[in-house]
């Protein structure tokens, strides 16, 4: 039997007409918003559109993903209408490619702002862009390059219950006592902030300082100054103090008695000194 979108009253569907009216406006970044009841992965859909030459500004949203992708080849899973799963297609043509590392961090700043503003929770980022509330993860970002386009995919756990979480280190806005778990204003705030930051950063040709992005990221990110262990994609571990975010968005780690290293990707764990 087909499931009615109203089966779970705590999880009402998104309103695509109102979202489009608010977000797809003349002169704005967002050119189209596709809302799917179910799809394999919104990142995969946006990547297909990128390969077909669709211009930047496409937003793909799904109420449910059947093969949601996470960072470092993990999966991203969430029940229908329990979270946000959204991907955007960007083509930052005037920005040098070595600055593209800022894009997932930029999305993290937008997500943090939306969650703080709408859900009224004290959310922070763990480099590169895990969204943590009270030390547990409730959102993440996956950036994927497709030729000269970049797909930014954002997942946010909104009303997941404990038995629906992927593990003990995860949480949802509802479980953290959010002031609101209404996904329409959350998505509007997220996409508005994302457009604002992207336009500032792109117009500054990707410069993290003249755009103000580095300062905003450092305000939101709790990783700097911490003793960390970074699990690198090649399986190695890097242990040291996280000292800065470099000009290309990489995390600089200072190991004891060895030269500092900048890492572009990896999993950070905070360790006690
Ligand atoms: C992470 O591992 O922290 C990143 C998770 C990113 C999940 C989002 S959900 C929307 C978009 N579509 C996907 O398949 N993945 C991203």
XYZ file of N, CA and C and ligand atoms in Angstrom:
835
model
N 0.839 -1.203 0.000
C 0.000 0.000 0.000
C 0.876 1.255 0.000
N 0.540 2.215 -0.859
C 1.354 3.446 -0.897
C 1.200 4.199 0.423
N 2.311 4.750 0.895
C 2.270 5.449 2.173
C 1.770 6.883 1.970
N 0.799 7.278 2.781
C 0.331 8.658 2.678
C 1.361 9.586 3.287
N 1.551 10.781 2.676
C 2.503 11.716 3.271
C 2.055 12.198 4.643
N 0.788 11.939 4.992
C 0.271 12.438 6.271
C 0.225 11.356 7.347
N 0.861 10.176 7.073
C 0.811 9.075 8.029
C 1.359 9.501 9.379
N 2.478 10.217 9.367
C 3.108 10.623 10.611
C 2.906 12.136 10.770
N 1.975 12.485 11.673
C 1.607 13.907 11.786
C 2.761 14.754 12.306
N 3.715 14.114 12.983
C 4.876 14.872 13.463
C 5.851 15.171 12.332
N 5.597 14.579 11.174
C 6.515 14.757 10.052
C 5.766 15.201 8.801
N 5.244 16.427 8.807
C 4.500 16.892 7.635
C 5.441 17.073 6.440
N 4.874 16.982 5.213
C 5.714 17.146 4.027
C 6.153 18.600 3.843
N 7.226 18.776 3.101
C 7.654 20.130 2.716
C 6.642 20.701 1.728
N 6.592 22.022 1.665
C 5.655 22.709 0.770
C 6.437 23.273 -0.427
N 6.459 22.539 -1.552
C 7.312 22.964 -2.669
C 6.887 24.289 -3.285
N 5.572 24.557 -3.295
C 5.101 25.806 -3.927
C 5.588 27.005 -3.121
N 5.413 26.918 -1.798
C 5.852 28.032 -0.947
C 7.378 28.172 -0.967
N 8.075 27.043 -1.007
C 9.545 27.107 -1.047
C 10.009 27.780 -2.331
N 9.418 27.383 -3.455
C 9.812 27.996 -4.739
C 9.494 29.489 -4.730
N 8.317 29.824 -4.217
C 7.922 31.244 -4.201
C 8.930 32.070 -3.397
N 9.409 31.495 -2.304
C 10.322 32.246 -1.429
C 11.748 32.272 -1.968
N 12.151 31.212 -2.670
C 13.581 31.054 -2.970
C 13.957 31.285 -4.430
N 13.045 30.955 -5.347
C 13.379 31.112 -6.767
C 12.819 32.459 -7.215
N 13.655 33.492 -7.049
C 13.187 34.858 -7.283
C 14.076 35.520 -8.337
N 13.539 36.491 -9.101
C 14.345 37.120 -10.141
C 15.624 37.713 -9.554
N 16.752 37.475 -10.236
C 18.039 38.017 -9.771
C 18.684 37.193 -8.676
N 17.983 36.181 -8.169
C 18.529 35.361 -7.088
C 19.372 34.210 -7.632
N 20.110 33.558 -6.755
C 20.989 32.454 -7.165
C 20.192 31.215 -7.570
N 19.095 30.940 -6.836
C 18.379 29.669 -7.053
C 17.444 29.799 -8.247
N 17.656 28.932 -9.234
C 16.914 29.043 -10.494
C 15.750 28.055 -10.572
N 15.843 26.959 -9.815
C 14.803 25.938 -9.860
C 14.920 25.090 -8.599
N 13.780 24.616 -8.099
C 13.803 23.738 -6.926
C 12.970 22.508 -7.253
N 13.654 21.352 -7.311
C 12.964 20.083 -7.582
C 12.799 19.358 -6.258
N 11.558 18.982 -5.951
C 11.308 18.246 -4.695
C 10.800 16.856 -5.044
N 11.561 15.826 -4.641
C 11.183 14.435 -4.912
C 10.641 13.796 -3.646
N 9.603 12.983 -3.803
C 9.098 12.191 -2.671
C 10.173 11.190 -2.253
N 10.824 10.575 -3.246
C 11.945 9.660 -2.965
C 12.895 9.680 -4.149
N 14.176 9.572 -3.839
C 15.191 9.458 -4.892
C 16.374 8.709 -4.291
N 17.271 8.246 -5.144
C 18.433 7.527 -4.606
C 19.279 8.497 -3.783
N 19.711 9.580 -4.413
C 20.570 10.557 -3.735
C 20.389 11.899 -4.432
N 20.130 12.932 -3.658
C 19.979 14.258 -4.283
C 21.311 14.704 -4.882
N 22.440 14.276 -4.287
C 23.733 14.626 -4.882
C 23.881 13.978 -6.258
N 23.444 12.703 -6.363
C 23.537 12.018 -7.656
C 22.650 12.730 -8.680
N 21.451 13.160 -8.266
C 20.547 13.857 -9.198
C 21.166 15.182 -9.674
N 21.732 15.925 -8.728
C 22.336 17.218 -9.102
C 23.567 16.994 -9.976
N 24.298 15.902 -9.721
C 25.486 15.599 -10.542
C 25.074 15.264 -11.973
N 23.964 14.528 -12.128
C 23.468 14.219 -13.475
C 23.110 15.516 -14.198
N 22.435 16.407 -13.474
C 22.062 17.694 -14.075
C 23.323 18.466 -14.475
N 24.356 18.420 -13.636
C 25.605 19.137 -13.946
C 26.215 18.587 -15.229
N 26.222 17.260 -15.360
C 26.791 16.642 -16.573
C 25.982 17.011 -17.805
N 24.677 17.242 -17.623
C 23.819 17.615 -18.764
C 23.943 19.099 -19.097
N 24.734 19.838 -18.318
C 24.980 21.246 -18.624
C 23.995 22.205 -17.989
N 23.204 21.734 -17.021
C 22.253 22.630 -16.339
C 23.054 23.759 -15.664
N 22.599 25.010 -15.801
C 23.346 26.117 -15.188
C 23.292 26.081 -13.661
N 24.160 26.873 -13.038
C 24.178 26.852 -11.564
C 22.862 27.400 -11.006
N 22.562 26.963 -9.784
C 21.365 27.477 -9.124
C 20.280 26.429 -8.935
N 20.482 25.230 -9.491
C 19.489 24.168 -9.295
C 19.555 23.667 -7.848
N 18.365 23.483 -7.250
C 18.257 22.902 -5.902
C 17.469 21.603 -6.026
N 18.002 20.518 -5.484
C 17.287 19.235 -5.480
C 17.052 18.839 -4.024
N 15.784 18.563 -3.709
C 15.417 18.199 -2.332
C 14.686 16.862 -2.394
N 14.880 16.021 -1.390
C 14.130 14.765 -1.343
C 13.565 14.559 0.047
N 12.338 14.029 0.091
C 11.731 13.676 1.371
C 12.347 12.393 1.907
N 12.898 11.588 0.988
C 13.537 10.329 1.397
C 14.574 9.969 0.352
N 15.752 9.516 0.826
C 16.784 9.023 -0.088
C 16.946 7.513 0.142
N 17.088 6.782 -0.956
C 17.261 5.325 -0.813
C 18.736 4.937 -0.857
N 19.584 5.831 -1.327
C 21.026 5.545 -1.359
C 21.782 6.841 -1.084
N 21.430 7.491 0.039
C 22.072 8.759 0.413
C 23.559 8.539 0.673
N 24.367 9.468 0.187
C 25.818 9.312 0.297
C 26.377 10.232 1.375
N 27.331 9.699 2.163
C 28.018 10.510 3.157
C 29.464 10.714 2.766
N 30.193 11.440 3.582
C 31.625 11.663 3.322
C 32.380 10.345 3.454
N 33.518 10.276 2.817
C 34.446 9.151 2.935
C 33.741 7.816 2.658
N 32.914 7.845 1.589
C 32.224 6.624 1.110
C 31.249 6.013 2.108
N 30.772 6.810 3.057
C 29.769 6.267 3.993
C 28.378 6.474 3.411
N 27.398 5.926 4.110
C 26.007 6.141 3.701
C 25.395 7.231 4.587
N 24.337 7.846 4.093
C 23.584 8.816 4.902
C 22.135 8.365 4.884
N 21.631 7.977 6.038
C 20.284 7.394 6.081
C 19.379 8.170 7.020
N 18.114 8.282 6.620
C 17.145 9.005 7.429
C 15.750 8.586 6.978
N 14.813 8.380 7.908
C 13.441 8.038 7.490
C 12.800 9.192 6.704
N 11.729 8.873 5.992
C 11.037 9.875 5.184
C 10.593 11.068 6.034
N 10.867 12.264 5.535
C 10.411 13.531 6.134
C 10.922 13.765 7.557
N 11.960 13.000 7.966
C 12.517 13.181 9.316
C 13.685 14.145 9.311
N 14.110 14.560 8.119
C 15.272 15.456 8.047
C 15.213 16.294 6.797
N 16.323 16.954 6.518
C 16.463 17.653 5.245
C 17.544 16.948 4.448
N 17.269 16.710 3.176
C 18.269 16.180 2.247
C 18.201 17.077 1.021
N 19.238 17.888 0.846
C 19.199 18.895 -0.215
C 20.570 19.012 -0.869
N 20.558 19.177 -2.185
C 21.809 19.384 -2.924
C 21.643 20.588 -3.835
N 22.732 21.324 -3.997
C 22.697 22.483 -4.892
C 23.824 22.348 -5.916
N 23.540 22.865 -7.089
C 24.500 22.820 -8.200
C 25.106 24.213 -8.367
N 26.439 24.286 -8.226
C 27.137 25.571 -8.331
C 28.222 25.483 -9.400
N 28.466 26.608 -10.051
C 29.545 26.682 -11.054
C 30.346 27.951 -10.765
N 31.289 27.866 -9.826
C 32.021 29.082 -9.426
C 33.121 29.439 -10.424
N 32.717 29.876 -11.630
C 33.666 30.003 -12.739
C 34.812 30.973 -12.479
N 34.542 32.071 -11.737
C 35.600 33.084 -11.575
C 36.502 32.801 -10.375
N 36.269 31.676 -9.713
C 37.045 31.355 -8.512
C 38.128 30.346 -8.882
N 39.405 30.612 -8.515
C 40.443 29.617 -8.812
C 40.140 28.288 -8.127
N 40.419 27.186 -8.824
C 40.006 25.855 -8.337
C 40.605 25.529 -6.959
N 41.806 26.057 -6.657
C 42.404 25.706 -5.354
C 41.620 26.295 -4.178
N 40.707 27.233 -4.473
C 39.877 27.796 -3.397
C 38.575 27.008 -3.186
N 38.296 26.033 -4.037
C 37.020 25.303 -3.942
C 36.879 24.569 -2.608
N 38.012 24.322 -1.929
C 37.959 23.679 -0.616
C 37.140 24.462 0.393
N 36.908 25.753 0.114
C 36.088 26.569 1.015
C 34.600 26.285 0.864
N 34.197 25.673 -0.266
C 32.754 25.524 -0.506
C 32.039 24.681 0.551
N 32.596 23.498 0.917
C 31.905 22.761 1.986
C 31.927 23.498 3.321
N 32.963 24.283 3.565
C 33.017 25.035 4.821
C 31.959 26.151 4.796
N 31.804 26.735 3.624
C 30.779 27.772 3.425
C 29.386 27.201 3.697
N 29.157 25.994 3.203
C 27.855 25.357 3.457
C 27.679 25.087 4.946
N 28.775 24.751 5.620
C 28.712 24.519 7.068
C 28.320 25.783 7.818
N 28.853 26.920 7.390
C 28.504 28.197 8.032
C 27.013 28.487 7.824
N 26.526 28.221 6.602
C 25.102 28.471 6.318
C 24.215 27.549 7.158
N 24.618 26.295 7.279
C 23.815 25.329 8.040
C 23.803 25.688 9.530
N 24.948 26.061 10.044
C 25.022 26.442 11.464
C 24.105 27.627 11.749
N 24.140 28.614 10.865
C 23.306 29.805 11.049
C 21.829 29.457 11.032
N 21.434 28.577 10.105
C 20.014 28.210 9.995
C 19.571 27.463 11.250
N 20.397 26.553 11.726
C 20.011 25.752 12.898
C 19.968 26.627 14.153
N 20.938 27.516 14.268
C 20.905 28.417 15.436
C 19.682 29.324 15.381
N 19.419 29.855 14.193
C 18.342 30.842 14.048
C 16.956 30.239 14.187
N 16.723 29.110 13.560
C 15.362 28.547 13.519
C 15.143 27.537 14.647
N 16.121 26.641 14.845
C 15.936 25.609 15.881
C 16.365 26.119 17.255
N 17.040 27.260 17.275
C 17.484 27.891 18.539
C 18.361 26.945 19.355
N 19.266 26.267 18.672
C 20.195 25.369 19.364
C 21.618 25.893 19.207
N 22.455 25.548 20.183
C 23.833 26.007 20.163
C 24.670 25.039 19.315
N 24.526 25.157 17.996
C 25.208 24.239 17.082
C 26.603 24.765 16.761
N 27.556 23.849 16.614
C 28.926 24.227 16.211
C 29.397 23.249 15.135
N 30.478 23.638 14.469
C 31.042 22.775 13.430
C 32.279 22.063 13.947
N 32.451 20.838 13.510
C 33.725 20.138 13.681
C 34.314 20.028 12.278
N 35.560 20.485 12.121
C 36.145 20.501 10.773
C 36.023 19.150 10.109
N 35.654 19.060 8.809
C 35.385 20.233 7.980
C 33.977 20.802 8.155
N 32.986 19.937 8.321
C 31.632 20.491 8.365
C 30.612 19.554 9.004
N 31.031 18.826 10.026
C 30.034 18.078 10.803
C 29.326 19.077 11.693
N 28.006 19.046 11.694
C 27.256 19.944 12.571
C 26.978 19.210 13.880
N 27.516 19.736 14.976
C 27.369 19.074 16.274
C 26.487 19.901 17.196
N 25.646 19.190 17.937
C 24.916 19.832 19.042
C 25.228 18.991 20.270
N 25.745 19.656 21.291
C 26.134 18.955 22.514
C 27.070 17.768 22.215
N 27.982 17.983 21.277
C 28.999 16.974 20.966
C 28.540 15.866 20.040
N 27.272 15.878 19.647
C 26.792 14.808 18.763
C 26.399 15.372 17.395
N 26.544 14.504 16.390
C 26.363 14.973 15.010
C 24.893 14.966 14.600
N 24.429 16.111 14.105
C 23.059 16.110 13.576
C 22.998 16.615 12.140
N 24.153 16.909 11.544
C 24.135 17.313 10.142
C 25.498 17.134 9.521
N 25.497 17.000 8.200
C 26.768 16.845 7.499
C 26.649 17.336 6.069
N 27.799 17.518 5.441
C 27.858 18.090 4.088
C 28.794 17.257 3.221
N 28.338 16.975 2.028
C 29.155 16.231 1.069
C 29.315 17.081 -0.185
N 30.568 17.467 -0.478
C 30.849 18.247 -1.691
C 31.439 17.310 -2.739
N 30.914 17.388 -3.945
C 31.432 16.542 -5.022
C 31.648 17.403 -6.266
N 32.812 17.199 -6.915
C 33.118 17.952 -8.138
C 32.656 17.154 -9.345
N 32.012 17.828 -10.273
C 31.579 17.207 -11.534
C 32.056 18.134 -12.647
N 33.157 17.782 -13.284
C 33.831 18.666 -14.247
C 34.078 20.017 -13.566
N 33.508 21.106 -14.131
C 33.757 22.418 -13.519
C 32.654 22.823 -12.542
N 31.741 21.907 -12.256
C 30.660 22.216 -11.302
C 30.974 21.598 -9.946
N 30.344 22.128 -8.923
C 30.456 21.542 -7.584
C 29.043 21.307 -7.062
N 28.822 20.101 -6.543
C 27.549 19.777 -5.911
C 27.776 19.834 -4.411
N 26.955 20.623 -3.731
C 27.013 20.651 -2.270
C 25.763 19.958 -1.759
N 25.952 18.866 -1.043
C 24.818 18.127 -0.493
C 24.794 18.276 1.014
N 23.625 18.590 1.533
C 23.495 18.863 2.968
C 22.432 17.936 3.558
N 22.788 17.268 4.623
C 21.838 16.422 5.333
C 21.698 16.912 6.766
N 20.459 16.965 7.239
C 20.212 17.443 8.605
C 19.185 16.527 9.266
N 19.520 16.018 10.447
C 18.573 15.192 11.214
C 17.636 16.124 11.978
N 16.362 16.094 11.644
C 15.440 17.051 12.272
C 14.602 16.367 13.357
N 13.822 15.337 12.988
C 12.935 14.733 14.013
C 13.250 13.260 14.256
N 14.457 12.831 13.913
C 14.788 11.410 14.140
C 14.683 11.083 15.619
N 14.156 9.865 15.892
C 14.049 9.372 17.263
C 15.287 8.529 17.565
N 15.543 8.229 18.847
C 16.789 7.527 19.187
C 17.001 6.244 18.382
N 15.932 5.462 18.198
C 16.102 4.178 17.484
C 16.313 4.371 15.983
N 16.176 5.603 15.496
C 16.359 5.851 14.060
C 17.733 6.438 13.747
N 18.507 6.730 14.786
C 19.815 7.358 14.573
C 20.821 6.321 14.092
N 21.831 6.758 13.319
C 22.807 5.785 12.818
C 23.764 5.272 13.891
N 23.842 5.914 15.047
C 24.768 5.446 16.086
C 24.717 6.359 17.297
N 25.478 6.016 18.341
C 25.424 6.778 19.589
C 26.005 8.188 19.487
N 26.800 8.447 18.438
C 27.382 9.788 18.298
C 26.491 10.723 17.493
N 25.297 10.244 17.133
C 24.406 11.063 16.307
C 23.236 11.572 17.134
N 22.623 12.621 16.656
C 21.447 13.177 17.326
C 20.571 13.881 16.286
N 19.471 14.436 16.762
C 18.603 15.212 15.865
C 18.198 16.487 16.585
N 17.700 17.442 15.819
C 17.291 18.715 16.424
C 16.219 18.476 17.483
N 15.263 17.582 17.180
C 14.170 17.326 18.133
C 14.726 16.758 19.435
N 15.648 15.818 19.330
C 16.200 15.184 20.538
C 16.992 16.175 21.381
N 17.492 17.225 20.741
C 18.265 18.231 21.486
C 17.379 19.356 22.019
N 16.072 19.228 21.835
C 15.148 20.220 22.392
C 14.996 21.473 21.550
N 14.998 21.300 20.219
C 14.895 22.463 19.324
C 13.644 23.297 19.600
N 13.779 24.615 19.457
C 12.640 25.514 19.600
C 11.628 25.285 18.491
N 12.108 24.897 17.303
C 11.216 24.580 16.189
C 11.855 23.464 15.365
N 11.018 22.541 14.891
C 11.513 21.515 13.968
C 10.753 21.606 12.643
N 10.249 22.780 12.349
C 9.511 23.006 11.100
C 10.526 23.059 9.949
N 10.446 22.090 9.037
C 11.498 21.979 8.018
C 11.417 23.051 6.941
N 10.218 23.614 6.688
C 10.129 24.651 5.650
C 10.970 25.882 6.003
N 10.771 26.479 7.195
C 11.637 27.623 7.519
C 13.113 27.253 7.659
N 13.381 26.024 8.105
C 14.794 25.606 8.188
C 15.432 25.599 6.801
N 14.716 25.017 5.838
C 15.268 24.937 4.483
C 15.373 26.324 3.853
N 14.388 27.158 4.105
C 14.457 28.529 3.569
C 15.666 29.257 4.141
N 15.849 29.171 5.453
C 16.971 29.875 6.088
C 18.302 29.328 5.580
N 18.372 28.016 5.430
C 19.608 27.397 4.952
C 19.944 27.879 3.541
N 18.967 27.831 2.647
C 19.253 28.183 1.251
C 19.494 29.682 1.086
N 18.845 30.479 1.900
C 19.105 31.933 1.839
C 20.526 32.230 2.306
N 20.929 31.607 3.416
C 22.277 31.851 3.936
C 23.329 31.311 2.971
N 23.025 30.179 2.380
C 23.971 29.584 1.424
C 24.162 30.516 0.219
N 23.070 31.054 -0.285
C 23.164 31.970 -1.432
C 23.955 33.216 -1.051
N 23.677 33.762 0.124
C 24.389 34.987 0.553
C 25.882 34.756 0.654
N 26.267 33.661 1.337
C 27.696 33.392 1.511
C 28.367 33.057 0.185
N 27.669 32.291 -0.639
C 28.266 31.901 -1.922
C 28.507 33.146 -2.777
N 27.545 34.055 -2.821
C 27.710 35.238 -3.674
C 28.844 36.125 -3.160
N 28.955 36.249 -1.844
C 30.059 37.058 -1.281
C 31.412 36.443 -1.614
N 31.494 35.137 -1.428
C 32.758 34.420 -1.645
C 33.118 34.430 -3.135
N 32.152 34.151 -4.003
C 32.392 34.140 -5.451
C 32.789 35.535 -5.936
N 32.099 36.577 -5.430
C 32.418 37.927 -5.869
C 33.799 38.362 -5.378
N 34.285 37.724 -4.308
C 35.648 38.009 -3.813
C 36.645 37.032 -4.447
N 36.235 36.376 -5.526
C 37.065 35.396 -6.240
C 37.627 34.324 -5.306
N 36.819 33.967 -4.317
C 37.186 32.871 -3.428
C 38.092 33.272 -2.282
N 38.394 34.571 -2.163
C 39.286 35.002 -1.080
C 38.563 34.845 0.273
N 39.130 34.023 1.176
C 38.413 33.752 2.429
C 38.382 34.952 3.370
N 39.292 35.911 3.173
C 39.334 37.046 4.100
C 38.509 38.232 3.613
N 38.674 38.610 2.331
C 37.869 39.746 1.874
C 36.372 39.375 1.856
N 36.065 38.102 1.685
C 34.648 37.694 1.712
C 34.111 37.602 3.143
N 35.018 37.530 4.113
C 34.593 37.376 5.521
C 34.334 35.926 5.904
N 34.559 35.007 4.953
C 34.197 33.612 5.209
C 35.085 32.955 6.262
N 36.393 33.234 6.210
C 37.262 32.579 7.189
C 36.860 32.998 8.612
N 36.604 34.283 8.799
C 36.233 34.769 10.139
C 34.925 34.113 10.594
N 33.954 34.009 9.688
C 32.664 33.400 10.057
C 32.859 31.930 10.393
N 33.676 31.253 9.598
C 33.904 29.820 9.847
C 34.588 29.625 11.208
N 35.599 30.461 11.479
C 36.318 30.316 12.754
C 35.399 30.582 13.942
N 34.437 31.474 13.766
C 33.449 31.737 14.829
C 32.593 30.505 15.113
N 32.289 29.742 14.060
C 31.354 28.615 14.192
C 32.045 27.291 14.499
N 33.354 27.224 14.266
C 34.051 25.930 14.309
C 34.757 25.752 15.653
N 34.473 24.620 16.309
C 35.032 24.375 17.645
C 36.345 23.595 17.582
N 36.886 23.359 16.401
C 38.047 22.466 16.267
C 39.381 23.160 16.567
N 39.450 24.465 16.243
C 40.734 25.160 16.376
C 41.167 25.248 17.842
N 42.438 24.960 18.075
C 42.961 24.991 19.447
C 42.844 23.647 20.147
N 42.164 22.700 19.540
C 41.967 21.380 20.163
C 43.108 20.435 19.782
N 43.370 19.500 20.686
C 44.248 18.375 20.363
C 43.398 17.379 19.574
N 43.846 17.037 18.374
C 43.004 16.202 17.507
C 43.763 14.979 16.995
N 42.972 13.973 16.640
C 43.511 12.881 15.825
C 42.723 12.912 14.532
N 43.444 13.030 13.410
C 42.756 13.067 12.115
C 43.025 11.743 11.405
N 41.948 11.005 11.132
C 42.072 9.785 10.328
C 42.082 10.214 8.868
N 43.219 10.045 8.221
C 43.380 10.519 6.839
C 42.836 9.474 5.862
N 42.435 9.917 4.657
C 41.842 8.967 3.691
C 42.769 7.801 3.356
N 44.110 7.971 3.492
C 45.022 6.855 3.161
C 45.195 5.874 4.328
N 44.425 6.074 5.418
C 44.488 5.150 6.547
C 45.428 5.603 7.653
N 46.268 6.606 7.367
C 47.210 7.092 8.395
C 46.473 7.985 9.395
N 47.072 8.135 10.580
C 46.538 9.025 11.618
C 47.494 10.188 11.817
N 46.940 11.365 11.979
C 47.764 12.539 12.265
C 47.300 13.087 13.613
N 48.233 13.190 14.569
C 47.873 13.658 15.909
C 48.611 14.963 16.189
N 47.895 15.946 16.703
C 48.534 17.222 17.018
C 47.470 18.249 17.390
N 47.913 19.517 17.442
C 46.976 20.591 17.760
C 46.480 21.221 16.456
N 45.160 21.382 16.351
C 44.586 22.058 15.175
C 44.832 23.548 15.343
N 45.642 24.133 14.457
C 46.053 25.518 14.687
C 45.361 26.536 13.792
N 45.051 26.159 12.560
C 44.411 27.147 11.678
C 43.744 26.486 10.480
N 42.993 27.306 9.755
C 42.440 26.895 8.460
C 43.225 27.690 7.419
N 43.863 26.997 6.500
C 44.734 27.732 5.569
C 43.919 28.384 4.440
N 44.618 29.046 3.525
C 43.920 29.838 2.497
C 43.053 28.996 1.565
N 43.307 27.675 1.543
C 42.507 26.802 0.679
C 41.497 25.970 1.462
N 41.268 26.338 2.729
C 40.233 25.659 3.529
C 40.732 24.397 4.202
N 42.042 24.143 4.151
C 42.571 22.920 4.781
C 42.840 23.160 6.257
N 42.740 22.074 7.044
C 43.018 22.159 8.480
C 44.518 21.974 8.694
N 45.121 22.912 9.423
C 46.554 22.806 9.716
C 46.702 22.184 11.103
N 47.458 21.088 11.152
C 47.669 20.360 12.411
C 49.154 20.399 12.746
N 49.427 20.792 13.989
C 50.818 20.874 14.454
C 51.120 19.688 15.377
N 51.813 18.662 14.867
C 52.185 17.545 15.752
C 53.335 17.979 16.657
N 53.494 17.286 17.777
C 54.597 17.651 18.676
C 55.916 17.246 18.025
N 56.829 18.201 17.915
C 58.173 17.888 17.425
C 58.259 17.547 15.953
N 57.269 17.927 15.181
C 57.322 17.651 13.730
C 56.687 18.834 12.999
N 56.991 18.986 11.716
C 56.426 20.125 10.982
C 54.903 20.063 10.887
N 54.277 21.230 10.831
C 52.813 21.311 10.685
C 52.410 20.712 9.339
N 51.205 20.136 9.321
C 50.688 19.518 8.092
C 49.300 20.067 7.800
N 49.021 20.359 6.535
C 47.677 20.829 6.144
C 46.920 19.655 5.538
N 45.710 19.395 6.032
C 44.941 18.268 5.502
C 43.659 18.765 4.838
N 43.370 18.178 3.670
C 42.202 18.620 2.891
C 40.969 17.784 3.209
N 41.186 16.584 3.743
C 40.048 15.701 4.005
C 40.429 14.733 5.111
N 39.449 14.280 5.868
C 39.733 13.343 6.948
C 38.678 13.451 8.036
N 38.774 12.541 8.988
C 37.830 12.492 10.107
C 38.533 12.964 11.360
N 37.990 13.962 12.028
C 38.633 14.513 13.220
C 38.005 13.927 14.482
N 38.864 13.504 15.398
C 38.411 13.117 16.735
C 39.147 14.018 17.717
N 38.406 14.547 18.713
C 39.071 15.356 19.732
C 39.686 14.417 20.759
N 40.928 14.687 21.135
C 41.572 13.846 22.151
C 42.019 14.736 23.308
N 42.048 14.136 24.502
C 42.494 14.902 25.678
C 43.991 15.113 25.603
N 44.439 16.283 26.078
C 45.879 16.522 26.127
C 46.498 15.723 27.246
C 28.516 13.389 5.948
O 28.915 12.232 5.821
O 28.651 14.015 7.006
C 27.873 14.086 4.789
C 26.429 13.715 4.643
C 25.763 14.393 3.472
C 24.359 13.883 3.262
C 23.621 14.680 2.237
S 21.887 14.341 2.268
C 21.683 15.252 0.802
C 22.853 14.929 -0.092
N 22.610 13.758 -0.894
C 23.420 12.749 -0.582
O 23.415 11.623 -1.105
N 24.244 13.122 0.412
C 24.031 14.500 0.794
